[in-house]
Amino acid sequence: MEGNLTVLLHSGSRGLGYQVCDDALAAMREGADRHAAPLPDPQLVAAPASSPEGRRYLAAMRAAANFAWANRQVMMALIERAMTRIFGGDRESFGFALVYDVAHNIAKLEEHEVAGARRRLLVHRKGATRAFPAGHPEVPSAYRAVGQPVFIPGDMGRPSFVCVGTGAAMLETFGSAAHGAGRTMSRHAARRASSGRDLLKEMERRGVLVAAHSPKTLAEEMPEAYKDAADVVEALRVAGIARPVARLRPIGVVKG
């Protein structure tokens, strides 16, 4: 609804998830010869999902995803506490309500149609998120009539978007959509491009207050370092993969 205040929180399992991945890569490299999997790149090592390495990794990945969920719940509670302290009132008077929490950079067992037959697949989503359509049994009941919420976060100077999944996504992308716009320049290039600029003042002139862990973080996350999320959302709409339903204009950004 226009005029509502929305908080977007983007965080995950952080160091735990990295360690899970690091340990799994080492275990899968050791088993690569046994699984007769040629490796075009050491980072692309894999193992059958039914193998001991595969089962251990999937279990550890799910544990990391659960940790990430708990991490976000704690952070949201801290955000609520900060807002009520600053603005007064309490949780009820503010009307705090979680719209949706979703994981990305994850693999999930799902049923999809392949060559006219239903198959159970392990769908890997990297930089992508689920975009299931209205009526899909795995869409939470609160959203089943409209489709799964799909968040497309923008940069700190331009809007973010909320979309919903579509039936076309199930046929074209295994029920997946982009999770963000992606970078136009590396972190190093962004730091170099922002040299001599007062990014805090620039953002303030655009009506956005920014708090960053360090000037380095601020430079790496400047708006020009990312594609415009509006262009990505339009591409998703034209492709029929996701339908935009809300546009969120930034007014305050915290970069960790």
GROMACS .gro file of C-alpha atoms in nm:
model
  256
    1MET     CA    1   0.000   0.000   0.000
    2GLU     CA    2   0.134   0.344  -0.091
    3GLY     CA    3   0.268   0.529   0.211
    4ASN     CA    4   0.347   0.217   0.413
    5LEU     CA    5   0.693   0.176   0.562
    6THR     CA    6   0.865  -0.149   0.467
    7VAL     CA    7   1.192  -0.291   0.596
    8LEU     CA    8   1.393  -0.517   0.366
    9LEU     CA    9   1.651  -0.736   0.538
   10HIS     CA   10   1.909  -0.922   0.329
   11SER     CA   11   2.124  -1.161   0.531
   12GLY     CA   12   2.204  -1.530   0.547
   13SER     CA   13   2.422  -1.788   0.715
   14ARG     CA   14   2.740  -1.587   0.655
   15GLY     CA   15   3.050  -1.760   0.798
   16LEU     CA   16   2.864  -2.081   0.878
   17GLY     CA   17   2.741  -2.115   0.520
   18TYR     CA   18   3.089  -2.046   0.387
   19GLN     CA   19   3.235  -2.317   0.610
   20VAL     CA   20   2.966  -2.566   0.506
   21CYS     CA   21   3.053  -2.501   0.142
   22ASP     CA   22   3.429  -2.517   0.204
   23ASP     CA   23   3.405  -2.849   0.389
   24ALA     CA   24   3.177  -2.999   0.124
   25LEU     CA   25   3.407  -2.895  -0.161
   26ALA     CA   26   3.699  -3.069   0.009
   27ALA     CA   27   3.498  -3.388   0.067
   28MET     CA   28   3.367  -3.392  -0.291
   29ARG     CA   29   3.713  -3.340  -0.437
   30GLU     CA   30   3.831  -3.647  -0.245
   31GLY     CA   31   3.544  -3.851  -0.388
   32ALA     CA   32   3.561  -3.713  -0.744
   33ASP     CA   33   3.756  -4.012  -0.880
   34ARG     CA   34   3.512  -4.258  -0.720
   35HIS     CA   35   3.218  -4.078  -0.883
   36ALA     CA   36   3.400  -4.056  -1.220
   37ALA     CA   37   3.312  -3.687  -1.247
   38PRO     CA   38   3.553  -3.492  -1.473
   39LEU     CA   39   3.629  -3.147  -1.331
   40PRO     CA   40   3.659  -2.859  -1.579
   41ASP     CA   41   3.724  -2.635  -1.276
   42PRO     CA   42   3.803  -2.736  -0.914
   43GLN     CA   43   3.520  -2.510  -0.791
   44LEU     CA   44   3.267  -2.707  -0.999
   45VAL     CA   45   3.321  -3.030  -0.811
   46ALA     CA   46   3.004  -3.231  -0.748
   47ALA     CA   47   2.876  -3.558  -0.609
   48PRO     CA   48   2.555  -3.758  -0.657
   49ALA     CA   49   2.285  -3.645  -0.415
   50SER     CA   50   2.251  -4.005  -0.296
   51SER     CA   51   2.623  -4.044  -0.218
   52PRO     CA   52   2.756  -4.006   0.140
   53GLU     CA   53   2.914  -3.673   0.043
   54GLY     CA   54   2.595  -3.553  -0.121
   55ARG     CA   55   2.373  -3.650   0.172
   56ARG     CA   56   2.608  -3.485   0.424
   57TYR     CA   57   2.622  -3.168   0.221
   58LEU     CA   58   2.244  -3.141   0.178
   59ALA     CA   59   2.193  -3.193   0.552
   60ALA     CA   60   2.457  -2.930   0.639
   61MET     CA   61   2.316  -2.687   0.380
   62ARG     CA   62   1.967  -2.719   0.532
   63ALA     CA   63   2.112  -2.659   0.878
   64ALA     CA   64   2.285  -2.345   0.749
   65ALA     CA   65   1.957  -2.228   0.592
   66ASN     CA   66   1.780  -2.279   0.927
   67PHE     CA   67   2.055  -2.081   1.100
   68ALA     CA   68   2.010  -1.802   0.842
   69TRP     CA   69   1.635  -1.795   0.911
   70ALA     CA   70   1.697  -1.765   1.286
   71ASN     CA   71   1.958  -1.497   1.220
   72ARG     CA   72   1.706  -1.289   1.025
   73GLN     CA   73   1.441  -1.330   1.295
   74VAL     CA   74   1.680  -1.193   1.557
   75MET     CA   75   1.777  -0.903   1.332
   76MET     CA   76   1.412  -0.821   1.262
   77ALA     CA   77   1.341  -0.819   1.636
   78LEU     CA   78   1.627  -0.574   1.685
   79ILE     CA   79   1.492  -0.355   1.404
   80GLU     CA   80   1.148  -0.351   1.566
   81ARG     CA   81   1.302  -0.262   1.902
   82ALA     CA   82   1.503   0.023   1.749
   83MET     CA   83   1.205   0.168   1.564
   84THR     CA   84   0.974   0.161   1.864
   85ARG     CA   85   1.246   0.321   2.079
   86ILE     CA   86   1.300   0.603   1.828
   87PHE     CA   87   0.941   0.668   1.722
   88GLY     CA   88   0.756   0.560   2.036
   89GLY     CA   89   0.470   0.315   2.060
   90ASP     CA   90   0.494  -0.061   2.057
   91ARG     CA   91   0.484  -0.353   1.814
   92GLU     CA   92   0.104  -0.361   1.802
   93SER     CA   93   0.057   0.012   1.743
   94PHE     CA   94   0.319   0.007   1.467
   95GLY     CA   95   0.148  -0.286   1.299
   96PHE     CA   96   0.469  -0.483   1.244
   97ALA     CA   97   0.401  -0.793   1.034
   98LEU     CA   98   0.636  -1.020   0.843
   99VAL     CA   99   0.541  -1.022   0.475
  100TYR     CA  100   0.771  -1.305   0.371
  101ASP     CA  101   1.102  -1.474   0.444
  102VAL     CA  102   1.276  -1.661   0.165
  103ALA     CA  103   1.610  -1.833   0.109
  104HIS     CA  104   1.824  -1.805  -0.200
  105ASN     CA  105   2.157  -1.962  -0.295
  106ILE     CA  106   2.013  -2.299  -0.200
  107ALA     CA  107   1.925  -2.637  -0.353
  108LYS     CA  108   1.579  -2.788  -0.301
  109LEU     CA  109   1.406  -3.111  -0.401
  110GLU     CA  110   1.100  -3.022  -0.608
  111GLU     CA  111   0.864  -3.172  -0.866
  112HIS     CA  112   0.879  -3.026  -1.218
  113GLU     CA  113   0.766  -3.121  -1.565
  114VAL     CA  114   1.048  -3.226  -1.798
  115ALA     CA  115   0.974  -3.339  -2.155
  116GLY     CA  116   0.609  -3.395  -2.065
  117ALA     CA  117   0.677  -3.607  -1.754
  118ARG     CA  118   0.672  -3.513  -1.386
  119ARG     CA  119   1.012  -3.559  -1.226
  120ARG     CA  120   1.160  -3.496  -0.881
  121LEU     CA  121   1.461  -3.270  -0.925
  122LEU     CA  122   1.722  -3.107  -0.707
  123VAL     CA  123   1.691  -2.744  -0.818
  124HIS     CA  124   2.000  -2.532  -0.756
  125ARG     CA  125   1.932  -2.159  -0.721
  126LYS     CA  126   2.235  -1.929  -0.712
  127GLY     CA  127   2.146  -1.561  -0.715
  128ALA     CA  128   1.791  -1.680  -0.778
  129THR     CA  129   1.479  -1.742  -0.574
  130ARG     CA  130   1.159  -1.943  -0.600
  131ALA     CA  131   0.882  -1.795  -0.814
  132PHE     CA  132   0.599  -2.047  -0.784
  133PRO     CA  133   0.259  -1.948  -0.929
  134ALA     CA  134  -0.081  -1.905  -0.769
  135GLY     CA  135  -0.232  -2.236  -0.667
  136HIS     CA  136   0.097  -2.419  -0.624
  137PRO     CA  137   0.078  -2.642  -0.313
  138GLU     CA  138   0.419  -2.525  -0.187
  139VAL     CA  139   0.315  -2.159  -0.184
  140PRO     CA  140   0.212  -2.064   0.173
  141SER     CA  141  -0.164  -2.050   0.218
  142ALA     CA  142  -0.161  -1.673   0.275
  143TYR     CA  143  -0.030  -1.620  -0.080
  144ARG     CA  144  -0.161  -1.925  -0.265
  145ALA     CA  145  -0.432  -1.726  -0.438
  146VAL     CA  146  -0.184  -1.474  -0.585
  147GLY     CA  147   0.149  -1.655  -0.615
  148GLN     CA  148   0.476  -1.670  -0.426
  149PRO     CA  149   0.630  -1.335  -0.328
  150VAL     CA  150   0.952  -1.264  -0.518
  151PHE     CA  151   1.182  -0.993  -0.384
  152ILE     CA  152   1.402  -0.801  -0.629
  153PRO     CA  153   1.617  -0.577  -0.407
  154GLY     CA  154   1.757  -0.266  -0.572
  155ASP     CA  155   2.064  -0.065  -0.481
  156MET     CA  156   2.068   0.191  -0.202
  157GLY     CA  157   1.964   0.476  -0.431
  158ARG     CA  158   1.694   0.319  -0.647
  159PRO     CA  159   1.371   0.126  -0.583
  160SER     CA  160   1.333  -0.239  -0.488
  161PHE     CA  161   1.038  -0.448  -0.605
  162VAL     CA  162   0.802  -0.717  -0.487
  163CYS     CA  163   0.678  -0.952  -0.759
  164VAL     CA  164   0.480  -1.276  -0.769
  165GLY     CA  165   0.564  -1.599  -0.948
  166THR     CA  166   0.384  -1.721  -1.259
  167GLY     CA  167   0.297  -2.042  -1.437
  168ALA     CA  168   0.547  -1.956  -1.711
  169ALA     CA  169   0.828  -1.966  -1.457
  170MET     CA  170   0.744  -2.329  -1.383
  171LEU     CA  171   0.783  -2.415  -1.752
  172GLU     CA  172   1.079  -2.192  -1.839
  173THR     CA  173   1.299  -2.163  -1.527
  174PHE     CA  174   1.199  -2.444  -1.290
  175GLY     CA  175   0.991  -2.193  -1.090
  176SER     CA  176   1.280  -1.950  -1.043
  177ALA     CA  177   1.338  -1.576  -1.084
  178ALA     CA  178   1.630  -1.341  -1.038
  179HIS     CA  179   1.708  -1.235  -0.684
  180GLY     CA  180   1.844  -0.888  -0.745
  181ALA     CA  181   1.986  -0.689  -1.032
  182GLY     CA  182   2.351  -0.793  -1.023
  183ARG     CA  183   2.664  -0.582  -1.029
  184THR     CA  184   2.791  -0.368  -1.317
  185MET     CA  185   3.138  -0.340  -1.165
  186SER     CA  186   3.349  -0.534  -0.918
  187ARG     CA  187   3.395  -0.413  -0.561
  188HIS     CA  188   3.748  -0.303  -0.646
  189ALA     CA  189   3.628  -0.112  -0.953
  190ALA     CA  190   3.353   0.053  -0.747
  191ARG     CA  191   3.604   0.173  -0.488
  192ARG     CA  192   3.821   0.315  -0.765
  193ALA     CA  193   3.525   0.483  -0.939
  194SER     CA  194   3.403   0.646  -0.617
  195SER     CA  195   3.740   0.797  -0.525
  196GLY     CA  196   3.704   1.163  -0.427
  197ARG     CA  197   3.324   1.152  -0.405
  198ASP     CA  198   3.118   1.221  -0.093
  199LEU     CA  199   2.871   0.938  -0.133
  200LEU     CA  200   2.691   1.011   0.194
  201LYS     CA  201   2.613   1.365   0.076
  202GLU     CA  202   2.512   1.241  -0.269
  203MET     CA  203   2.267   0.995  -0.116
  204GLU     CA  204   2.132   1.259   0.122
  205ARG     CA  205   2.057   1.485  -0.175
  206ARG     CA  206   1.858   1.197  -0.322
  207GLY     CA  207   1.654   1.174  -0.003
  208VAL     CA  208   1.826   0.861   0.131
  209LEU     CA  209   2.002   0.846   0.468
  210VAL     CA  210   2.285   0.591   0.475
  211ALA     CA  211   2.481   0.431   0.758
  212ALA     CA  212   2.773   0.212   0.653
  213HIS     CA  213   3.024   0.000   0.842
  214SER     CA  214   3.310   0.177   0.665
  215PRO     CA  215   3.380   0.412   0.370
  216LYS     CA  216   3.507   0.106   0.184
  217THR     CA  217   3.171  -0.070   0.223
  218LEU     CA  218   2.987   0.243   0.112
  219ALA     CA  219   3.200   0.272  -0.200
  220GLU     CA  220   3.156  -0.095  -0.291
  221GLU     CA  221   2.777  -0.061  -0.264
  222MET     CA  222   2.727   0.270  -0.445
  223PRO     CA  223   2.425   0.272  -0.680
  224GLU     CA  224   2.632   0.281  -0.998
  225ALA     CA  225   2.795  -0.050  -0.900
  226TYR     CA  226   2.463  -0.226  -0.972
  227LYS     CA  227   2.222  -0.263  -1.260
  228ASP     CA  228   1.888  -0.086  -1.222
  229ALA     CA  229   1.644  -0.331  -1.060
  230ALA     CA  230   1.361  -0.171  -1.261
  231ASP     CA  231   1.521  -0.300  -1.583
  232VAL     CA  232   1.551  -0.651  -1.438
  233VAL     CA  233   1.188  -0.649  -1.324
  234GLU     CA  234   1.075  -0.534  -1.666
  235ALA     CA  235   1.270  -0.818  -1.828
  236LEU     CA  236   1.106  -1.068  -1.590
  237ARG     CA  237   0.763  -0.920  -1.669
  238VAL     CA  238   0.814  -0.934  -2.045
  239ALA     CA  239   0.943  -1.292  -2.018
  240GLY     CA  240   0.637  -1.380  -1.810
  241ILE     CA  241   0.851  -1.522  -1.527
  242ALA     CA  242   0.733  -1.282  -1.256
  243ARG     CA  243   0.473  -1.006  -1.225
  244PRO     CA  244   0.555  -0.685  -1.030
  245VAL     CA  245   0.305  -0.587  -0.759
  246ALA     CA  246   0.485  -0.328  -0.543
  247ARG     CA  247   0.762  -0.069  -0.580
  248LEU     CA  248   0.961   0.024  -0.269
  249ARG     CA  249   1.147   0.359  -0.265
  250PRO     CA  250   1.452   0.374  -0.035
  251ILE     CA  251   1.466   0.638   0.238
  252GLY     CA  252   1.717   0.479   0.477
  253VAL     CA  253   1.991   0.220   0.422
  254VAL     CA  254   2.220   0.034   0.662
  255LYS     CA  255   2.520  -0.144   0.506
  256GLY     CA  256   2.698  -0.392   0.733
   0.00000   0.00000   0.00000
